[in-house]
């Protein structure tokens, strides 16, 4: 039996050798080539260098992003502390000026300066909204939310996030409309509904936004206090949905700038919500410090998930859209420019309002809710308690002043490194953009009229060759070295804009809007991350 098997194997081997010798050797050569072939990466050096730079860019994103987030966090903190520290003092000074007017007489045409009027309006809004918030029962809201199912709370939390963004988007417009209506010069009065209706609209907005944030904080508090952490896990997983909704979209530098500002505002708001949750829980446990260590893991998980989602989101957005990590330095310079310009004598806005327009962070509702929670959680009784409150208030003023000094010095360094000092003496960005838009409109009008014929152009007194558009009619933005630093549009987009201005593209780019400088973007938009 073994002999028969050996003979069969020998016959098979002889047959294989016979076939290997007599068949075509192309198969052998192919297999040999596959096993021994080589290739040279240096033949495509540019491609592999670009891939390596992408990896380095992704590795740099966490550091550059956190530097921007840290700077933006302290900007929001400065605007937030302003509501508690300097705003009450400014309101008192403005009211003292009104009371002393009969003694001192009118030194000018205005009873109060525009900034003082805005401060008084903010103070009245805070007082009225706080009196309205005193009728809201936090304990009843907590038990009402706690009785809902996990799925309902998850849906409610998502709806609250969307509503908060919508409120933030439209809230500063309501406040700006009130400030302008109250301080508009008499010789420039236009048709409006009046200061009082605008004031009640602002009060209603701040109150509703504060209630919205209170429901958010209550929902988060219920998630912290639930026996199983399923609700908190579901809420944290909601952050990772942002990656799916943002990473695979096309982004430009301006769109990424708005997303970065939104992330700064969201992170700061989450920190305040966590502070409110900790205050409410500590009150329930009679301010036992041991309970704080029970809350610490959940707080750390919320913060860690937020940071991780932001890093992953920005890393892949910059990768898919070929955006360098240096762009976050440009964003810091733009935010620093807002702070430095608000400190000038010819400043046209308060810095807290500038942060609100840039980031969508409106400190009034959040500050109102924090005051409501602190006053209901901390009982002040006796002269010693009042002394502690006074010392705490002096400490907040000191923190605000030190934070402002450090931010101003850091902002001056950023502005100087970006070569943006000359822009400090330019007109406000809104005025520049409006003039640029009007020039663009005139250019479009000239281009349309040039296609109608030379007869109509001779009647209107135009040149003899209407098809030629001069450079003076092109939509020219004020150019400087910092413009190139702030916005670096794609070459294809630049060519299309130039061709549209010179009439080479025709009607295909008629509705195209020119790219905007980062300093001109002061609107918090979220719908598709578009800048219109």
PDB file of N, CA, C and O in Angstrom, residues 35-85:
ATOM      1  N   UNK A  35       7.115  38.366  -6.871  1.00  0.00           N
ATOM      2  CA  UNK A  35       7.859  38.125  -5.636  1.00  0.00           C
ATOM      3  C   UNK A  35       9.088  38.993  -5.506  1.00  0.00           C
ATOM      4  O   UNK A  35       9.553  39.236  -4.380  1.00  0.00           O
ATOM      5  N   UNK A  36       9.603  39.518  -6.585  1.00  0.00           N
ATOM      6  CA  UNK A  36      10.881  40.239  -6.530  1.00  0.00           C
ATOM      7  C   UNK A  36      10.808  41.682  -7.015  1.00  0.00           C
ATOM      8  O   UNK A  36      11.822  42.379  -6.995  1.00  0.00           O
ATOM      9  N   UNK A  37       9.617  42.139  -7.458  1.00  0.00           N
ATOM     10  CA  UNK A  37       9.558  43.485  -8.018  1.00  0.00           C
ATOM     11  C   UNK A  37       9.746  44.538  -6.916  1.00  0.00           C
ATOM     12  O   UNK A  37       9.453  44.300  -5.762  1.00  0.00           O
ATOM     13  N   UNK A  38      10.217  45.736  -7.307  1.00  0.00           N
ATOM     14  CA  UNK A  38      10.411  46.839  -6.371  1.00  0.00           C
ATOM     15  C   UNK A  38       9.833  48.126  -6.936  1.00  0.00           C
ATOM     16  O   UNK A  38       9.370  48.190  -8.082  1.00  0.00           O
ATOM     17  N   UNK A  39       9.807  49.151  -6.107  1.00  0.00           N
ATOM     18  CA  UNK A  39       9.301  50.467  -6.518  1.00  0.00           C
ATOM     19  C   UNK A  39      10.045  51.519  -5.712  1.00  0.00           C
ATOM     20  O   UNK A  39      10.632  51.235  -4.661  1.00  0.00           O
ATOM     21  N   UNK A  40       9.995  52.773  -6.199  1.00  0.00           N
ATOM     22  CA  UNK A  40      10.761  53.867  -5.623  1.00  0.00           C
ATOM     23  C   UNK A  40       9.807  54.999  -5.253  1.00  0.00           C
ATOM     24  O   UNK A  40       9.173  55.596  -6.128  1.00  0.00           O
ATOM     25  N   UNK A  41       9.674  55.270  -3.940  1.00  0.00           N
ATOM     26  CA  UNK A  41       8.782  56.324  -3.475  1.00  0.00           C
ATOM     27  C   UNK A  41       9.264  57.706  -3.878  1.00  0.00           C
ATOM     28  O   UNK A  41       8.455  58.637  -4.004  1.00  0.00           O
ATOM     29  N   UNK A  42      10.560  57.868  -4.087  1.00  0.00           N
ATOM     30  CA  UNK A  42      11.061  59.202  -4.424  1.00  0.00           C
ATOM     31  C   UNK A  42      10.626  59.670  -5.802  1.00  0.00           C
ATOM     32  O   UNK A  42      10.760  60.854  -6.122  1.00  0.00           O
ATOM     33  N   UNK A  43      10.096  58.736  -6.609  1.00  0.00           N
ATOM     34  CA  UNK A  43       9.590  59.153  -7.917  1.00  0.00           C
ATOM     35  C   UNK A  43       8.326  60.005  -7.799  1.00  0.00           C
ATOM     36  O   UNK A  43       7.957  60.681  -8.752  1.00  0.00           O
ATOM     37  N   UNK A  44       7.634  59.917  -6.666  1.00  0.00           N
ATOM     38  CA  UNK A  44       6.450  60.754  -6.420  1.00  0.00           C
ATOM     39  C   UNK A  44       6.635  61.436  -5.059  1.00  0.00           C
ATOM     40  O   UNK A  44       5.815  61.303  -4.143  1.00  0.00           O
ATOM     41  N   UNK A  45       7.710  62.191  -4.967  1.00  0.00           N
ATOM     42  CA  UNK A  45       8.097  62.807  -3.703  1.00  0.00           C
ATOM     43  C   UNK A  45       7.057  63.810  -3.213  1.00  0.00           C
ATOM     44  O   UNK A  45       6.751  63.886  -2.014  1.00  0.00           O
ATOM     45  N   UNK A  46       6.490  64.586  -4.130  1.00  0.00           N
ATOM     46  CA  UNK A  46       5.540  65.630  -3.729  1.00  0.00           C
ATOM     47  C   UNK A  46       4.295  65.032  -3.076  1.00  0.00           C
ATOM     48  O   UNK A  46       3.793  65.549  -2.074  1.00  0.00           O
ATOM     49  N   UNK A  47       3.811  63.922  -3.616  1.00  0.00           N
ATOM     50  CA  UNK A  47       2.605  63.305  -3.089  1.00  0.00           C
ATOM     51  C   UNK A  47       2.821  62.795  -1.672  1.00  0.00           C
ATOM     52  O   UNK A  47       2.025  63.058  -0.769  1.00  0.00           O
ATOM     53  N   UNK A  48       3.926  62.078  -1.482  1.00  0.00           N
ATOM     54  CA  UNK A  48       4.158  61.511  -0.156  1.00  0.00           C
ATOM     55  C   UNK A  48       4.545  62.578   0.860  1.00  0.00           C
ATOM     56  O   UNK A  48       4.238  62.446   2.055  1.00  0.00           O
ATOM     57  N   UNK A  49       5.182  63.630   0.412  1.00  0.00           N
ATOM     58  CA  UNK A  49       5.462  64.746   1.323  1.00  0.00           C
ATOM     59  C   UNK A  49       4.177  65.407   1.775  1.00  0.00           C
ATOM     60  O   UNK A  49       4.028  65.773   2.954  1.00  0.00           O
ATOM     61  N   UNK A  50       3.219  65.541   0.855  1.00  0.00           N
ATOM     62  CA  UNK A  50       1.925  66.114   1.228  1.00  0.00           C
ATOM     63  C   UNK A  50       1.193  65.225   2.213  1.00  0.00           C
ATOM     64  O   UNK A  50       0.585  65.730   3.184  1.00  0.00           O
ATOM     65  N   UNK A  51       1.232  63.902   2.013  1.00  0.00           N
ATOM     66  CA  UNK A  51       0.572  62.999   2.955  1.00  0.00           C
ATOM     67  C   UNK A  51       1.213  63.084   4.341  1.00  0.00           C
ATOM     68  O   UNK A  51       0.522  63.034   5.362  1.00  0.00           O
ATOM     69  N   UNK A  52       2.538  63.197   4.379  1.00  0.00           N
ATOM     70  CA  UNK A  52       3.206  63.315   5.668  1.00  0.00           C
ATOM     71  C   UNK A  52       2.847  64.626   6.357  1.00  0.00           C
ATOM     72  O   UNK A  52       2.654  64.667   7.576  1.00  0.00           O
ATOM     73  N   UNK A  53       2.715  65.703   5.581  1.00  0.00           N
ATOM     74  CA  UNK A  53       2.321  66.982   6.164  1.00  0.00           C
ATOM     75  C   UNK A  53       0.897  66.929   6.714  1.00  0.00           C
ATOM     76  O   UNK A  53       0.581  67.586   7.705  1.00  0.00           O
ATOM     77  N   UNK A  54       0.020  66.150   6.073  1.00  0.00           N
ATOM     78  CA  UNK A  54      -1.330  65.991   6.602  1.00  0.00           C
ATOM     79  C   UNK A  54      -1.309  65.322   7.975  1.00  0.00           C
ATOM     80  O   UNK A  54      -2.068  65.711   8.878  1.00  0.00           O
ATOM     81  N   UNK A  55      -0.440  64.324   8.112  1.00  0.00           N
ATOM     82  CA  UNK A  55      -0.328  63.663   9.410  1.00  0.00           C
ATOM     83  C   UNK A  55       0.181  64.647  10.455  1.00  0.00           C
ATOM     84  O   UNK A  55      -0.338  64.717  11.578  1.00  0.00           O
ATOM     85  N   UNK A  56       1.185  65.435  10.088  1.00  0.00           N
ATOM     86  CA  UNK A  56       1.716  66.414  11.033  1.00  0.00           C
ATOM     87  C   UNK A  56       0.673  67.473  11.383  1.00  0.00           C
ATOM     88  O   UNK A  56       0.618  67.955  12.519  1.00  0.00           O
ATOM     89  N   UNK A  57      -0.147  67.834  10.391  1.00  0.00           N
ATOM     90  CA  UNK A  57      -1.204  68.815  10.652  1.00  0.00           C
ATOM     91  C   UNK A  57      -2.214  68.262  11.655  1.00  0.00           C
ATOM     92  O   UNK A  57      -2.636  68.960  12.581  1.00  0.00           O
ATOM     93  N   UNK A  58      -2.610  67.001  11.475  1.00  0.00           N
ATOM     94  CA  UNK A  58      -3.548  66.387  12.427  1.00  0.00           C
ATOM     95  C   UNK A  58      -2.957  66.314  13.820  1.00  0.00           C
ATOM     96  O   UNK A  58      -3.672  66.454  14.821  1.00  0.00           O
ATOM     97  N   UNK A  59      -1.651  66.091  13.902  1.00  0.00           N
ATOM     98  CA  UNK A  59      -1.013  66.040  15.212  1.00  0.00           C
ATOM     99  C   UNK A  59      -0.906  67.423  15.848  1.00  0.00           C
ATOM    100  O   UNK A  59      -0.875  67.548  17.082  1.00  0.00           O
ATOM    101  N   UNK A  60      -0.866  68.473  15.021  1.00  0.00           N
ATOM    102  CA  UNK A  60      -0.779  69.836  15.551  1.00  0.00           C
ATOM    103  C   UNK A  60      -2.139  70.406  15.928  1.00  0.00           C
ATOM    104  O   UNK A  60      -2.210  71.382  16.687  1.00  0.00           O
ATOM    105  N   UNK A  61      -3.195  69.831  15.397  1.00  0.00           N
ATOM    106  CA  UNK A  61      -4.531  70.385  15.624  1.00  0.00           C
ATOM    107  C   UNK A  61      -4.888  70.458  17.107  1.00  0.00           C
ATOM    108  O   UNK A  61      -5.385  71.496  17.574  1.00  0.00           O
ATOM    109  N   UNK A  62      -4.674  69.401  17.916  1.00  0.00           N
ATOM    110  CA  UNK A  62      -5.058  69.523  19.331  1.00  0.00           C
ATOM    111  C   UNK A  62      -4.395  70.696  20.037  1.00  0.00           C
ATOM    112  O   UNK A  62      -5.059  71.428  20.783  1.00  0.00           O
ATOM    113  N   UNK A  63      -3.107  70.913  19.795  1.00  0.00           N
ATOM    114  CA  UNK A  63      -2.407  72.004  20.468  1.00  0.00           C
ATOM    115  C   UNK A  63      -2.933  73.353  20.011  1.00  0.00           C
ATOM    116  O   UNK A  63      -3.255  74.225  20.835  1.00  0.00           O
ATOM    117  N   UNK A  64      -3.041  73.554  18.687  1.00  0.00           N
ATOM    118  CA  UNK A  64      -3.500  74.844  18.170  1.00  0.00           C
ATOM    119  C   UNK A  64      -4.959  75.099  18.529  1.00  0.00           C
ATOM    120  O   UNK A  64      -5.332  76.231  18.862  1.00  0.00           O
ATOM    121  N   UNK A  65      -5.780  74.057  18.482  1.00  0.00           N
ATOM    122  CA  UNK A  65      -7.194  74.228  18.819  1.00  0.00           C
ATOM    123  C   UNK A  65      -7.368  74.589  20.290  1.00  0.00           C
ATOM    124  O   UNK A  65      -8.154  75.488  20.630  1.00  0.00           O
ATOM    125  N   UNK A  66      -6.643  73.919  21.155  1.00  0.00           N
ATOM    126  CA  UNK A  66      -6.784  74.206  22.589  1.00  0.00           C
ATOM    127  C   UNK A  66      -6.237  75.590  22.928  1.00  0.00           C
ATOM    128  O   UNK A  66      -6.724  76.231  23.861  1.00  0.00           O
ATOM    129  N   UNK A  67      -5.228  76.060  22.206  1.00  0.00           N
ATOM    130  CA  UNK A  67      -4.758  77.430  22.423  1.00  0.00           C
ATOM    131  C   UNK A  67      -5.850  78.422  22.062  1.00  0.00           C
ATOM    132  O   UNK A  67      -6.074  79.411  22.780  1.00  0.00           O
ATOM    133  N   UNK A  68      -6.551  78.170  20.948  1.00  0.00           N
ATOM    134  CA  UNK A  68      -7.668  79.028  20.576  1.00  0.00           C
ATOM    135  C   UNK A  68      -8.802  78.921  21.582  1.00  0.00           C
ATOM    136  O   UNK A  68      -9.398  79.934  21.982  1.00  0.00           O
ATOM    137  N   UNK A  69      -9.117  77.694  22.002  1.00  0.00           N
ATOM    138  CA  UNK A  69     -10.200  77.497  22.954  1.00  0.00           C
ATOM    139  C   UNK A  69      -9.894  78.166  24.288  1.00  0.00           C
ATOM    140  O   UNK A  69     -10.788  78.749  24.919  1.00  0.00           O
ATOM    141  N   UNK A  70      -8.648  78.082  24.729  1.00  0.00           N
ATOM    142  CA  UNK A  70      -8.273  78.707  26.000  1.00  0.00           C
ATOM    143  C   UNK A  70      -8.395  80.222  25.911  1.00  0.00           C
ATOM    144  O   UNK A  70      -8.938  80.875  26.824  1.00  0.00           O
ATOM    145  N   UNK A  71      -7.912  80.790  24.814  1.00  0.00           N
ATOM    146  CA  UNK A  71      -8.028  82.232  24.638  1.00  0.00           C
ATOM    147  C   UNK A  71      -9.490  82.658  24.559  1.00  0.00           C
ATOM    148  O   UNK A  71      -9.909  83.635  25.191  1.00  0.00           O
ATOM    149  N   UNK A  72     -10.283  81.912  23.795  1.00  0.00           N
ATOM    150  CA  UNK A  72     -11.707  82.236  23.702  1.00  0.00           C
ATOM    151  C   UNK A  72     -12.443  82.038  25.009  1.00  0.00           C
ATOM    152  O   UNK A  72     -13.387  82.783  25.320  1.00  0.00           O
ATOM    153  N   UNK A  73     -12.030  81.040  25.803  1.00  0.00           N
ATOM    154  CA  UNK A  73     -12.665  80.827  27.096  1.00  0.00           C
ATOM    155  C   UNK A  73     -12.480  82.039  28.003  1.00  0.00           C
ATOM    156  O   UNK A  73     -13.428  82.495  28.657  1.00  0.00           O
ATOM    157  N   UNK A  74     -11.274  82.580  28.038  1.00  0.00           N
ATOM    158  CA  UNK A  74     -11.038  83.748  28.894  1.00  0.00           C
ATOM    159  C   UNK A  74     -11.713  84.997  28.342  1.00  0.00           C
ATOM    160  O   UNK A  74     -12.060  85.904  29.108  1.00  0.00           O
ATOM    161  N   UNK A  75     -11.907  85.056  27.029  1.00  0.00           N
ATOM    162  CA  UNK A  75     -12.689  86.164  26.473  1.00  0.00           C
ATOM    163  C   UNK A  75     -14.137  86.081  26.951  1.00  0.00           C
ATOM    164  O   UNK A  75     -14.732  87.094  27.343  1.00  0.00           O
ATOM    165  N   UNK A  76     -14.715  84.881  26.893  1.00  0.00           N
ATOM    166  CA  UNK A  76     -16.086  84.707  27.386  1.00  0.00           C
ATOM    167  C   UNK A  76     -16.162  84.954  28.890  1.00  0.00           C
ATOM    168  O   UNK A  76     -17.140  85.541  29.379  1.00  0.00           O
ATOM    169  N   UNK A  77     -15.141  84.522  29.623  1.00  0.00           N
ATOM    170  CA  UNK A  77     -15.119  84.763  31.066  1.00  0.00           C
ATOM    171  C   UNK A  77     -15.065  86.254  31.370  1.00  0.00           C
ATOM    172  O   UNK A  77     -15.714  86.726  32.311  1.00  0.00           O
ATOM    173  N   UNK A  78     -14.315  86.994  30.565  1.00  0.00           N
ATOM    174  CA  UNK A  78     -14.234  88.442  30.773  1.00  0.00           C
ATOM    175  C   UNK A  78     -15.590  89.102  30.550  1.00  0.00           C
ATOM    176  O   UNK A  78     -16.012  89.956  31.337  1.00  0.00           O
ATOM    177  N   UNK A  79     -16.277  88.698  29.476  1.00  0.00           N
ATOM    178  CA  UNK A  79     -17.605  89.260  29.210  1.00  0.00           C
ATOM    179  C   UNK A  79     -18.616  88.808  30.251  1.00  0.00           C
ATOM    180  O   UNK A  79     -19.535  89.563  30.604  1.00  0.00           O
ATOM    181  N   UNK A  80     -18.456  87.586  30.771  1.00  0.00           N
ATOM    182  CA  UNK A  80     -19.386  87.059  31.779  1.00  0.00           C
ATOM    183  C   UNK A  80     -19.197  87.764  33.122  1.00  0.00           C
ATOM    184  O   UNK A  80     -20.164  88.140  33.787  1.00  0.00           O
ATOM    185  N   UNK A  81     -17.931  87.966  33.529  1.00  0.00           N
ATOM    186  CA  UNK A  81     -17.666  88.651  34.791  1.00  0.00           C
ATOM    187  C   UNK A  81     -18.055  90.124  34.732  1.00  0.00           C
ATOM    188  O   UNK A  81     -18.350  90.728  35.769  1.00  0.00           O
ATOM    189  N   UNK A  82     -18.062  90.688  33.535  1.00  0.00           N
ATOM    190  CA  UNK A  82     -18.451  92.089  33.386  1.00  0.00           C
ATOM    191  C   UNK A  82     -19.880  92.324  33.889  1.00  0.00           C
ATOM    192  O   UNK A  82     -20.177  93.370  34.475  1.00  0.00           O
ATOM    193  N   UNK A  83     -20.759  91.355  33.677  1.00  0.00           N
ATOM    194  CA  UNK A  83     -22.154  91.503  34.098  1.00  0.00           C
ATOM    195  C   UNK A  83     -22.249  91.592  35.619  1.00  0.00           C
ATOM    196  O   UNK A  83     -23.084  92.327  36.160  1.00  0.00           O
ATOM    197  N   UNK A  84     -21.392  90.871  36.340  1.00  0.00           N
ATOM    198  CA  UNK A  84     -21.457  90.846  37.806  1.00  0.00           C
ATOM    199  C   UNK A  84     -20.669  91.973  38.462  1.00  0.00           C
ATOM    200  O   UNK A  84     -20.984  92.366  39.589  1.00  0.00           O
ATOM    201  N   UNK A  85     -19.637  92.464  37.810  1.00  0.00           N
ATOM    202  CA  UNK A  85     -18.702  93.371  38.475  1.00  0.00           C
ATOM    203  C   UNK A  85     -18.849  94.815  38.014  1.00  0.00           C
ATOM    204  O   UNK A  85     -19.276  95.683  38.781  1.00  0.00           O
TER     205      UNK A  85
END
